[in-house]
PDB file of C-alpha atoms in Angstrom:
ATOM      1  CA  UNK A   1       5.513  10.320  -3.695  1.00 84.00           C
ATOM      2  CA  UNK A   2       1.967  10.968  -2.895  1.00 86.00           C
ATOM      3  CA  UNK A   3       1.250  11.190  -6.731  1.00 89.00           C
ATOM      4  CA  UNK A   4       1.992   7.589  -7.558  1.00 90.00           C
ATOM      5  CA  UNK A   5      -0.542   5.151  -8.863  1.00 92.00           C
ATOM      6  CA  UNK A   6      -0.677   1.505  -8.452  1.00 92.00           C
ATOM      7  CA  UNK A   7      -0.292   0.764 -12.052  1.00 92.00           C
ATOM      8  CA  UNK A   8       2.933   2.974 -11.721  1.00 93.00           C
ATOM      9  CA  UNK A   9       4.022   0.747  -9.025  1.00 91.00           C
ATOM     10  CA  UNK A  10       3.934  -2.331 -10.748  1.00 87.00           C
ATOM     11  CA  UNK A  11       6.576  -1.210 -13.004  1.00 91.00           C
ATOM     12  CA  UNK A  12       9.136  -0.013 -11.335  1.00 93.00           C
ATOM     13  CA  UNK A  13      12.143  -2.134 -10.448  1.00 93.00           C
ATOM     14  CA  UNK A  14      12.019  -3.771  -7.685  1.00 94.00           C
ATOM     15  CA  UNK A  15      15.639  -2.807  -7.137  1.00 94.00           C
ATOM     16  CA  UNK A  16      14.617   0.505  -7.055  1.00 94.00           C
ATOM     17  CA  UNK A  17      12.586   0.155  -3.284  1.00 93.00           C
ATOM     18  CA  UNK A  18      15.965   0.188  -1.852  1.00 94.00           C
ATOM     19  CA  UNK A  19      16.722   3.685  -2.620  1.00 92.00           C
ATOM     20  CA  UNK A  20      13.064   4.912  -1.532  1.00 90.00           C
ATOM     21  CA  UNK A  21      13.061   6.741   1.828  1.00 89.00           C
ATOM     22  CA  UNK A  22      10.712   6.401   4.389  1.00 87.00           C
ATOM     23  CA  UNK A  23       9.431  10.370   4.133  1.00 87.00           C
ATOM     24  CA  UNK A  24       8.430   9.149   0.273  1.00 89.00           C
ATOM     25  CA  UNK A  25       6.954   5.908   1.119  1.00 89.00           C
ATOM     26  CA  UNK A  26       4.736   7.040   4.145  1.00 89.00           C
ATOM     27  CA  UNK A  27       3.109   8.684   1.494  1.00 89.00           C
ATOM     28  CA  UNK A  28       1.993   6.387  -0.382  1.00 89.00           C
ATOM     29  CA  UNK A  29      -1.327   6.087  -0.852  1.00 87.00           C
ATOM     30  CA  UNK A  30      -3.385   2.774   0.116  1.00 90.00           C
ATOM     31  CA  UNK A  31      -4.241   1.057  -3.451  1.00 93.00           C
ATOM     32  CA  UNK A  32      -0.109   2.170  -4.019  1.00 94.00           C
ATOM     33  CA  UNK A  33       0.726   0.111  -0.851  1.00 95.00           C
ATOM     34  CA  UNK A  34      -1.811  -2.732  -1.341  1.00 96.00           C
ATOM     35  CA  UNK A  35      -0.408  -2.643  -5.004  1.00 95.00           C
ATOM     36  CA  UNK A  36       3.339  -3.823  -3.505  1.00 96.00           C
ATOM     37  CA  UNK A  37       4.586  -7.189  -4.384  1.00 96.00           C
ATOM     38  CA  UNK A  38       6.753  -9.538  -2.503  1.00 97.00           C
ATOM     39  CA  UNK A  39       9.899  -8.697  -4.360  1.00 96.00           C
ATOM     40  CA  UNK A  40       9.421  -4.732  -3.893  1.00 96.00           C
ATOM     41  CA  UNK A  41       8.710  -4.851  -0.278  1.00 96.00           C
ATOM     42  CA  UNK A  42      11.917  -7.186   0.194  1.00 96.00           C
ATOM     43  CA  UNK A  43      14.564  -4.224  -0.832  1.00 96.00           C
ATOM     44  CA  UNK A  44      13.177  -2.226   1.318  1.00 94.00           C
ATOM     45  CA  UNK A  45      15.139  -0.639   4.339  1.00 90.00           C
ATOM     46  CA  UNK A  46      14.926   0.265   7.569  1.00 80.00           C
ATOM     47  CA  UNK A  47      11.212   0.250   8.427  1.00 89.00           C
ATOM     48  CA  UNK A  48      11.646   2.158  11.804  1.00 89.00           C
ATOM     49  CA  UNK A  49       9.759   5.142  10.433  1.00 90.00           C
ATOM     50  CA  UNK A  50       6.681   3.411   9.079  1.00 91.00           C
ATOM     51  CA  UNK A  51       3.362   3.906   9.961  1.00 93.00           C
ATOM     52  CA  UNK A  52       0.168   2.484  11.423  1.00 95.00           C
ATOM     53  CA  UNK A  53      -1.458   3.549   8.136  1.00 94.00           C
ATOM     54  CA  UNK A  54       0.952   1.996   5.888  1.00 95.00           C
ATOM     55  CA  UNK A  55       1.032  -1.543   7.782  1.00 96.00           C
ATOM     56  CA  UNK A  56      -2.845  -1.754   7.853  1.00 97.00           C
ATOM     57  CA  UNK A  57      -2.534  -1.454   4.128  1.00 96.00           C
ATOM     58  CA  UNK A  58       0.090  -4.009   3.001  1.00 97.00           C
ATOM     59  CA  UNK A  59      -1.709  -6.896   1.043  1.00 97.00           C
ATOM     60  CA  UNK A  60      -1.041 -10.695   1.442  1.00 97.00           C
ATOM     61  CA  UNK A  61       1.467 -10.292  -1.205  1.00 97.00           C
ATOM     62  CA  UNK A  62       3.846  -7.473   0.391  1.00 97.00           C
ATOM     63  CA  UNK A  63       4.068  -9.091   3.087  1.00 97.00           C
ATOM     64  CA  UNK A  64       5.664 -12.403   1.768  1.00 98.00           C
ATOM     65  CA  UNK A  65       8.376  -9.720   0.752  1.00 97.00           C
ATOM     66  CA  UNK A  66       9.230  -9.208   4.834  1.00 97.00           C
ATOM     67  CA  UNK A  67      12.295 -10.175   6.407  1.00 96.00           C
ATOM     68  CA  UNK A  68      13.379 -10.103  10.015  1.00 97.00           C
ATOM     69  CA  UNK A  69      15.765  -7.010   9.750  1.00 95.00           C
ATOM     70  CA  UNK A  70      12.526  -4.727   8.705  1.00 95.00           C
ATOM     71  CA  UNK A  71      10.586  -6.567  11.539  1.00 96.00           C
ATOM     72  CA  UNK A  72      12.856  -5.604  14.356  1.00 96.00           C
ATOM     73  CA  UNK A  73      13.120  -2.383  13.146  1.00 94.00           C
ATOM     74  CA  UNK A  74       9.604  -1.501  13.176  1.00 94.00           C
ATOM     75  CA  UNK A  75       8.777   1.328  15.553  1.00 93.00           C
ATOM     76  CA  UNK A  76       5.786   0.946  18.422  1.00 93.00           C
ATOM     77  CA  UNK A  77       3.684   2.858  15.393  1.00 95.00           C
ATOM     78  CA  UNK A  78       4.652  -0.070  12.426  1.00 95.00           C
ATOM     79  CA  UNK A  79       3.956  -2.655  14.863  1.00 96.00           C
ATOM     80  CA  UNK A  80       0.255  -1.321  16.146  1.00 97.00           C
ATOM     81  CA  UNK A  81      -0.316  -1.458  12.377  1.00 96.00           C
ATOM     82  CA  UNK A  82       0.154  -5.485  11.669  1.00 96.00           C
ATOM     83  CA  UNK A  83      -3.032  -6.981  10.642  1.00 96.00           C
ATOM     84  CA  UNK A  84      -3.638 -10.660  10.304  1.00 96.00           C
ATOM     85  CA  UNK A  85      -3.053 -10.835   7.204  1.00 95.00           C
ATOM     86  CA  UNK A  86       0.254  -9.706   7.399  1.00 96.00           C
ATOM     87  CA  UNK A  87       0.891 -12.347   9.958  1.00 94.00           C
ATOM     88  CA  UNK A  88      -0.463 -14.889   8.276  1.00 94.00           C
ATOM     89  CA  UNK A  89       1.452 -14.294   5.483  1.00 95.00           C
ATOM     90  CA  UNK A  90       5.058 -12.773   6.471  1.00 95.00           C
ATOM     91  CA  UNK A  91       7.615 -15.298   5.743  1.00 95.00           C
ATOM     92  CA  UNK A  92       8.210 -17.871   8.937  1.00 92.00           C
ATOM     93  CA  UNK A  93      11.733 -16.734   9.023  1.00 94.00           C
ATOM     94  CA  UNK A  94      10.822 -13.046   9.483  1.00 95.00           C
ATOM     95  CA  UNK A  95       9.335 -14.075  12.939  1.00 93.00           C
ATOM     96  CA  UNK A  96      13.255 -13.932  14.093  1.00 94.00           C
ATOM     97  CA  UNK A  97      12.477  -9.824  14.411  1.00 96.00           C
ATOM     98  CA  UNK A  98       9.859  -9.999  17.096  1.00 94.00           C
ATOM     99  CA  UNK A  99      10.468  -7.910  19.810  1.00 95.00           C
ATOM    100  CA  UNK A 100       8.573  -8.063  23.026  1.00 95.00           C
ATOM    101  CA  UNK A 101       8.305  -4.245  22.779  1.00 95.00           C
ATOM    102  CA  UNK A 102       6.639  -4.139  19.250  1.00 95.00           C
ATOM    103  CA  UNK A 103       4.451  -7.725  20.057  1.00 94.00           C
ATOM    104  CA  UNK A 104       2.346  -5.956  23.248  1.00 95.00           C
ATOM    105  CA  UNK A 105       1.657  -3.135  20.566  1.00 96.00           C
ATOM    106  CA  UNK A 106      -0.001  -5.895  17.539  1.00 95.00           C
ATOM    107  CA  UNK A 107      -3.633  -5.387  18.140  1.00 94.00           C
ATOM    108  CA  UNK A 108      -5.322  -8.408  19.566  1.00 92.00           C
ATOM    109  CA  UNK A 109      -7.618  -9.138  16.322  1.00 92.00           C
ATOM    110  CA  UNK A 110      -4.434  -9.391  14.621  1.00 93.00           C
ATOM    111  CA  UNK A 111      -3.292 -12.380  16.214  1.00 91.00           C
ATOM    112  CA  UNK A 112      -5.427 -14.683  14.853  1.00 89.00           C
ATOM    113  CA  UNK A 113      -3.106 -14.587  11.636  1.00 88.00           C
ATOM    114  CA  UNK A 114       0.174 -15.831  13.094  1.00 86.00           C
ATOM    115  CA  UNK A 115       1.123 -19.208  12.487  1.00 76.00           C
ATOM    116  CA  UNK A 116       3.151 -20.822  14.485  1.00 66.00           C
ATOM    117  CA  UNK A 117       3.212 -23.766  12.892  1.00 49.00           C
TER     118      UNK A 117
END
């Protein structure tokens, strides 16, 4: 999985992303996870096992792909990794996954991108 390009990316199913496992997407390189699109990033499972280094990557338009389930299944590691740009643009109704545990681990710069409104 490290081998993938962005342009790759772009053409695979979106479909597909449910299938990939963590231990392939971890290693992912950044322009292949700033490359993910709404769509992909919504079949996605279980985010427990995601990293620091693959949150601080996801663009604007991967995260509009998030969903509560993924959010309160990110580990202390995914959630030290939300930027504010992933806050500002996660889907309102993903906020539903917050957990107090993986909100005291959001750096504090980050928080400038929720919207509460």
């Amino acid at each position: 999985c490290s081998g993938f390009r962005a342009s790759q990316i772009q053409n695979i199913r979106n479909v597909t992303f449910a299938g990939f496992e963590w231990i392939c997407l971890n290693n992912f390189e950044g322009p292949v996870v700033s490359a993910l699109v709404k769509d992909q990033v919504s079949y996605m499972k279980n985010f427990q096992n995601v990293t620091t280094t693959w949150m601080t990557q996801l663009s604007l338009f991967g995260a509009r792909g998030l969903n509560a389930q993924q959010i309160r299944s990110l580990s202390p590691e995914g959630c030290a990794g939300i930027t504010a740009i992933v806050a500002r643009y996660m889907p309102s109704e993903a906020y539903a996954g917050w957990s107090k545990e993986c909100l005291e681990q959001i750096p504090e710069a980050s928080y400038k991108g929720f919207n509460f409104l």
